[in-house]
Coordinates of C-alpha atoms in Angstrom, one line a residue:
M1 CA 64.3 119.6 -3.2
T2 CA 65.5 116.9 -1.3
Q3 CA 65.3 117.0 2.9
Y4 CA 67.6 115.5 5.1
K5 CA 66.3 115.1 9.3
I6 CA 70.1 114.8 10.6
P7 CA 70.1 114.8 14.5
V8 CA 72.7 116.8 16.4
I9 CA 74.2 116.6 20.0
P10 CA 76.3 119.4 20.7
G11 CA 77.3 118.3 23.8
D12 CA 79.3 119.9 26.4
G13 CA 81.7 122.8 26.0
I14 CA 82.7 124.7 23.2
G15 CA 80.2 121.9 21.7
P16 CA 77.3 124.0 21.1
E17 CA 79.7 126.6 19.4
I18 CA 81.3 124.8 17.2
I19 CA 78.4 122.7 15.9
R20 CA 76.4 126.2 15.5
E21 CA 79.4 127.1 13.1
G22 CA 78.4 123.8 11.2
R23 CA 75.1 123.9 11.1
K24 CA 75.6 127.3 9.0
V25 CA 77.8 126.3 6.8
L26 CA 75.8 123.1 5.8
E27 CA 72.9 125.0 5.7
T28 CA 74.9 127.4 3.5
A29 CA 75.8 124.2 1.0
G30 CA 72.3 123.0 0.9
E31 CA 70.7 126.6 -0.3
K32 CA 73.3 126.3 -3.4
F33 CA 72.8 122.9 -3.7
G34 CA 69.3 122.3 -3.4
F35 CA 68.8 119.9 -0.4
D36 CA 67.5 121.3 3.2
I37 CA 68.4 120.3 6.6
E38 CA 66.0 119.3 9.4
W39 CA 67.9 119.8 12.4
I40 CA 66.8 117.3 15.8
E41 CA 68.8 118.7 18.3
Y42 CA 69.7 116.2 21.6
P43 CA 69.9 117.4 25.1
H44 CA 72.8 114.5 26.0
G45 CA 75.7 115.7 27.3
A46 CA 76.6 117.2 31.0
D47 CA 74.0 119.2 31.8
H48 CA 71.4 116.9 30.7
Y49 CA 73.3 114.1 32.8
L50 CA 73.3 116.1 36.3
E51 CA 69.8 117.2 35.7
T52 CA 68.3 114.2 35.1
G53 CA 70.7 111.1 36.1
E54 CA 70.8 110.0 32.3
L55 CA 73.6 109.6 29.8
I56 CA 71.5 108.3 27.1
S57 CA 68.8 106.1 27.3
E58 CA 67.5 103.0 24.9
D59 CA 64.7 104.9 23.8
T60 CA 66.7 107.4 22.4
L61 CA 69.4 105.3 21.0
K62 CA 66.2 103.6 19.0
D63 CA 65.0 107.1 17.7
L64 CA 68.1 107.8 16.3
S65 CA 68.5 105.0 14.6
K66 CA 65.6 106.0 12.1
Y67 CA 68.7 108.4 10.8
Q68 CA 71.5 107.7 8.3
A69 CA 73.6 110.3 10.2
I70 CA 74.6 112.1 13.6
Y71 CA 76.4 115.9 14.1
F72 CA 78.5 115.3 16.9
G73 CA 80.0 118.4 19.0
S74 CA 82.2 117.3 21.9
I75 CA 81.9 115.7 25.0
G76 CA 83.6 116.1 28.7
D77 CA 83.2 118.4 31.6
E78 CA 84.8 118.7 35.1
R79 CA 81.8 118.7 37.3
V80 CA 82.2 114.9 36.1
K81 CA 84.4 112.1 36.6
P82 CA 85.9 111.5 33.6
G83 CA 85.1 109.0 31.4
I84 CA 81.4 108.9 32.6
L85 CA 80.2 110.6 29.9
E86 CA 82.5 109.7 27.2
K87 CA 81.6 106.1 28.0
G88 CA 77.9 106.6 28.4
I89 CA 77.3 108.7 25.4
L90 CA 79.7 108.5 22.7
L91 CA 80.9 105.2 23.0
N92 CA 77.7 103.6 23.5
I93 CA 76.3 105.2 20.3
R94 CA 79.3 103.8 18.4
F95 CA 78.8 100.3 19.8
Y96 CA 75.2 100.5 19.7
F97 CA 75.2 101.5 16.2
D98 CA 78.2 99.3 15.4
E99 CA 80.0 102.2 13.9
Y100 CA 82.9 99.7 12.9
V101 CA 84.7 102.3 11.1
N102 CA 86.3 105.5 12.4
L103 CA 87.5 107.4 9.0
R104 CA 90.2 109.9 9.7
P105 CA 90.9 112.0 6.7
V106 CA 94.9 113.5 7.2
K107 CA 95.1 116.1 4.7
L108 CA 97.3 119.1 5.0
L109 CA 95.2 122.4 3.7
E110 CA 97.0 124.7 1.7
G111 CA 98.5 128.0 4.0
V112 CA 98.4 125.7 7.2
W113 CA 101.8 125.2 9.2
T114 CA 103.3 121.3 9.8
P115 CA 105.3 120.6 11.9
L116 CA 107.4 118.2 9.2
K117 CA 110.5 120.4 7.7
D118 CA 109.9 121.0 4.1
K119 CA 106.7 119.3 3.7
T120 CA 103.8 120.7 1.5
A121 CA 99.9 120.0 1.3
K122 CA 101.5 117.8 -1.6
D123 CA 103.1 115.2 0.3
I124 CA 100.3 115.0 3.1
D125 CA 97.3 113.9 1.5
F126 CA 96.0 109.9 2.9
V127 CA 93.1 108.2 4.7
V128 CA 93.6 106.3 8.2
V129 CA 90.9 103.4 8.7
R130 CA 90.8 102.5 11.9
E131 CA 88.3 99.5 13.3
N132 CA 85.7 100.8 15.5
T133 CA 84.7 98.3 18.1
E134 CA 87.1 95.8 18.9
D135 CA 90.7 95.1 19.7
F136 CA 91.9 95.9 23.4
Y137 CA 89.1 98.3 23.6
I138 CA 86.2 96.1 24.0
G139 CA 86.3 97.0 27.7
I140 CA 86.8 94.1 29.6
G141 CA 89.1 93.2 32.3
G142 CA 89.7 93.4 35.9
R143 CA 92.4 93.1 39.1
A144 CA 92.9 90.1 41.0
K145 CA 94.5 90.2 44.6
K146 CA 96.5 87.1 45.3
G147 CA 95.1 84.1 45.7
K148 CA 92.7 82.6 43.7
S149 CA 89.6 84.2 42.1
K150 CA 87.2 83.6 39.2
K151 CA 85.4 86.0 36.6
T152 CA 83.1 85.8 33.7
L153 CA 84.0 88.1 31.4
E154 CA 81.3 88.6 28.0
V155 CA 81.5 90.6 25.1
I156 CA 78.1 90.9 22.9
R157 CA 77.9 92.6 19.7
N158 CA 75.7 92.2 16.8
M159 CA 78.0 89.6 15.1
Y160 CA 78.9 87.6 17.9
N161 CA 78.8 86.9 21.8
V162 CA 82.2 85.7 23.4
K163 CA 82.2 84.6 26.8
F164 CA 85.2 84.5 29.1
G165 CA 85.5 82.3 32.3
L166 CA 88.3 82.9 34.3
D167 CA 90.3 81.3 36.9
I168 CA 93.0 82.7 38.2
T169 CA 95.3 81.7 40.5
S170 CA 98.2 84.6 41.4
D171 CA 101.2 85.1 44.1
S172 CA 101.3 89.1 43.4
E173 CA 99.8 91.3 45.6
E174 CA 97.6 92.2 42.8
I175 CA 97.1 92.5 39.2
G176 CA 95.6 94.3 36.4
Y177 CA 94.4 92.3 33.2
Q178 CA 92.7 94.1 30.1
L179 CA 91.7 91.3 27.2
G180 CA 91.9 92.3 23.8
L181 CA 89.8 91.0 21.1
I182 CA 89.6 90.8 17.4
S183 CA 87.2 88.6 14.8
K184 CA 87.0 87.3 11.8
E185 CA 84.2 89.0 10.9
G186 CA 84.6 92.4 12.4
T187 CA 88.6 92.2 10.7
R188 CA 87.4 91.2 6.9
R189 CA 84.8 93.9 7.3
V190 CA 86.5 97.0 8.2
I191 CA 90.0 95.9 5.6
R192 CA 87.2 95.3 3.1
Y193 CA 86.3 98.7 3.7
A194 CA 90.0 100.0 3.3
F195 CA 90.4 98.2 0.4
E196 CA 87.2 99.9 -1.4
I197 CA 88.5 103.3 -0.4
A198 CA 92.0 102.7 -1.8
K199 CA 90.7 101.2 -5.0
N200 CA 89.0 104.6 -5.6
R201 CA 92.2 106.8 -4.5
N202 CA 95.9 106.2 -5.3
K203 CA 95.3 102.5 -5.3
H204 CA 98.1 101.5 -2.0
L205 CA 96.9 100.2 1.2
S206 CA 99.4 100.0 4.1
S207 CA 98.2 98.0 7.1
V208 CA 99.4 98.3 10.8
D209 CA 99.7 96.0 13.5
K210 CA 102.5 94.5 16.0
A211 CA 102.5 91.1 14.6
N212 CA 106.0 90.8 16.0
V213 CA 105.2 91.2 19.5
L214 CA 101.7 90.2 19.8
S215 CA 101.4 87.4 17.1
D216 CA 98.2 85.8 18.2
I217 CA 95.8 88.8 17.9
Y218 CA 97.9 90.8 15.0
G219 CA 99.4 87.8 13.5
F220 CA 95.2 87.1 12.6
W221 CA 94.9 90.4 11.4
R222 CA 97.4 90.0 8.8
E223 CA 95.9 86.5 7.6
E224 CA 92.8 88.0 7.2
F225 CA 94.4 91.0 5.4
T226 CA 96.3 88.9 3.2
S227 CA 93.3 86.8 2.3
I228 CA 90.9 89.7 0.9
A229 CA 93.9 91.3 -0.6
S230 CA 94.0 88.5 -3.1
G231 CA 90.5 90.3 -4.5
Y232 CA 92.2 93.1 -5.0
P233 CA 95.0 92.9 -7.4
Q234 CA 94.9 96.4 -8.4
V235 CA 95.8 98.1 -4.7
K236 CA 99.4 97.7 -3.8
T237 CA 99.9 96.8 0.0
D238 CA 102.0 96.7 2.8
F239 CA 102.4 96.1 6.0
N240 CA 103.4 98.3 8.9
Y241 CA 104.7 97.9 12.9
V242 CA 103.0 100.4 14.7
D243 CA 106.3 101.8 16.4
A244 CA 108.1 102.3 12.6
V245 CA 104.7 103.4 11.2
T246 CA 105.2 106.6 13.3
M247 CA 108.4 107.3 12.3
W248 CA 107.3 106.9 8.8
F249 CA 104.4 109.4 8.9
V250 CA 107.0 111.8 9.9
K251 CA 109.7 111.3 7.7
N252 CA 108.0 110.0 4.5
P253 CA 103.8 111.0 4.9
E254 CA 103.7 111.2 1.1
F255 CA 104.2 107.7 0.9
F256 CA 100.5 106.8 2.1
D257 CA 97.6 106.5 0.8
V258 CA 95.1 105.0 2.6
V259 CA 96.1 103.1 5.9
V260 CA 94.0 100.6 8.0
S261 CA 94.7 99.3 11.4
P262 CA 93.1 97.8 14.4
N263 CA 91.5 99.9 17.1
M264 CA 93.9 100.5 19.6
F265 CA 96.8 101.5 17.0
G266 CA 94.4 103.4 14.8
D267 CA 93.7 105.3 18.3
I268 CA 97.8 106.0 18.6
I269 CA 98.8 106.9 14.7
T270 CA 95.3 109.2 14.3
D271 CA 96.8 111.5 16.6
L272 CA 99.9 111.9 15.0
G273 CA 98.2 112.4 12.1
A274 CA 96.0 114.9 13.7
M275 CA 99.6 116.9 14.4
I276 CA 100.7 116.6 10.9
Q277 CA 97.9 118.3 9.2
G278 CA 98.2 121.3 11.1
G279 CA 96.4 120.2 14.8
L280 CA 93.6 118.6 16.6
G281 CA 91.8 122.1 15.3
L282 CA 91.5 120.9 12.0
A283 CA 90.9 117.7 12.3
P284 CA 87.4 115.9 11.5
G285 CA 86.6 112.0 12.5
G286 CA 83.5 109.8 11.1
N287 CA 82.2 106.8 13.0
I288 CA 80.8 105.1 10.1
N289 CA 78.0 102.0 9.9
P290 CA 78.1 101.7 5.9
E291 CA 74.6 99.7 6.2
G292 CA 73.1 102.0 9.3
T293 CA 73.7 105.0 11.0
S294 CA 76.7 107.2 11.0
M295 CA 78.1 110.0 13.4
F296 CA 80.4 112.7 12.2
E297 CA 82.7 115.0 14.9
P298 CA 85.9 116.8 15.3
I299 CA 88.7 115.0 17.2
H300 CA 89.3 117.6 19.8
G301 CA 87.5 117.9 23.1
S302 CA 85.1 119.7 25.0
A303 CA 87.9 122.5 26.1
P304 CA 85.6 123.6 28.7
K305 CA 87.9 126.8 30.1
Y306 CA 86.8 128.0 26.9
K307 CA 83.4 127.9 26.6
G308 CA 81.0 130.4 26.0
L309 CA 84.0 132.7 24.9
N310 CA 83.3 132.1 21.2
K311 CA 86.9 132.1 20.2
V312 CA 88.4 128.2 19.8
N313 CA 88.3 127.5 15.9
P314 CA 86.0 125.9 14.1
I315 CA 87.1 124.0 11.5
A316 CA 87.4 120.6 12.6
T317 CA 83.5 121.0 12.9
I318 CA 82.6 122.2 9.8
W319 CA 85.1 119.5 8.2
A320 CA 83.0 116.8 10.2
G321 CA 80.2 117.9 8.6
A322 CA 81.7 118.0 5.2
L323 CA 82.6 114.2 5.5
L324 CA 78.4 113.7 6.9
L325 CA 77.7 115.4 3.8
D326 CA 79.5 112.7 1.9
H327 CA 78.5 110.5 3.6
L328 CA 74.7 111.3 2.3
G329 CA 75.9 111.0 -1.2
E330 CA 76.1 115.3 -1.6
K331 CA 79.6 114.4 -2.3
E332 CA 80.3 117.9 -4.4
A333 CA 78.7 120.2 -1.4
S334 CA 81.6 118.2 0.8
R335 CA 84.4 119.1 -1.4
Q336 CA 83.2 122.8 -2.2
I337 CA 83.4 123.1 2.0
V338 CA 86.7 121.5 1.8
Q339 CA 87.6 124.1 -0.8
A340 CA 86.0 126.6 1.2
I341 CA 88.0 126.5 4.4
E342 CA 91.2 126.0 2.3
K343 CA 90.4 129.5 0.7
N344 CA 89.6 131.2 4.4
I345 CA 93.2 129.4 5.7
V346 CA 95.0 130.7 2.4
N347 CA 93.3 134.4 2.5
N348 CA 94.9 134.3 6.2
K349 CA 92.4 137.4 7.2
I350 CA 90.0 135.5 9.7
K351 CA 91.3 133.5 11.9
T352 CA 91.2 132.0 15.8
Y353 CA 93.6 132.4 17.9
D354 CA 94.9 129.1 17.6
M355 CA 96.3 130.1 13.8
G356 CA 97.3 133.3 14.8
G357 CA 94.7 135.6 14.4
S358 CA 91.8 137.4 17.3
N359 CA 88.6 136.7 15.1
T360 CA 85.9 134.5 17.0
T361 CA 84.4 131.6 16.1
T362 CA 81.7 132.9 14.8
D363 CA 83.6 135.1 12.4
V364 CA 85.3 132.0 10.8
G365 CA 82.0 130.0 10.4
D366 CA 80.8 133.0 8.6
D367 CA 83.9 133.8 6.5
I368 CA 83.4 129.8 5.3
A369 CA 80.1 130.0 4.4
R370 CA 80.5 133.1 2.4
L371 CA 83.2 131.8 0.7
L372 CA 81.5 128.5 -0.2
K373 CA 79.0 130.8 -2.0
E374 CA 81.4 132.2 -4.2
I375 CA 83.2 128.6 -5.2

């Protein structure tokens, strides 16, 4: 029997409750498909931070690097200033393990309501590949008051180091600035990853940018996309400005197969994608390094007001677990988990409040595990 060791970080708020149900369904898949999961739980989150002052240490990150995939619940707590936990734990993990792909399936399951009139499950089934480590999310910027000032800003990555030396002269009372950066190495690898997915789906890849206004940074993106496209003649391609693509997601979602985007625009369009597939409670995500440690999580937050009430929807977390199994090579198990989720929804009997029901988080997890056994 194959054995997988999987670190799990339940995190804050509803995190432990939704992760509990995800673990239940993955363990059921293991029983059915002949693999075993040993969970290695880590305490990192608000409680751990408030007790110890530690976000996540270098030693913990080195320990996590021994594993292929991390199962992550949610992060964020009203007792801690916004951004501290998110940057100190979640983003730290993404950057440390160079998880340069954010993978977001946008798939409307049968039986799920979508706000798009006359669209059905056959119309909404695409994948967004978001670059996850560069663009305006590299976290360098600052403020400068009137007069002259100097600042040195540095970006350190596994592939490169970049240093900006800024001499600022301003007669404004105060300015704020943020620097964005994309590299040839970072751009080419995520675009290539997206082409590989498209090659194995419906052979259509759409690129998203804003090259008509931010021509230096996103014109560069287009050049690299065009260069890589020449190596995939079987894949149809098109370019889309981010403002236009938000319209087309709503009007013609059936047009899209695989979408690839720089970091900032990918962040925006994937939340729109989550809404058209039925809402945040149904949307999973993967932070992927194909050659290293990856992390899988629901895209919603920690919802602290629902903590301990056993009432939130665990489907996004269970679906994220299916992505995790697919990443480990357990593709049939992953496929059947999604099928069991869909059966639960179509049956329309066991459902949480957000889907019009009154069942608990545990009830939904139990039902999906039961349906998985029956498939």
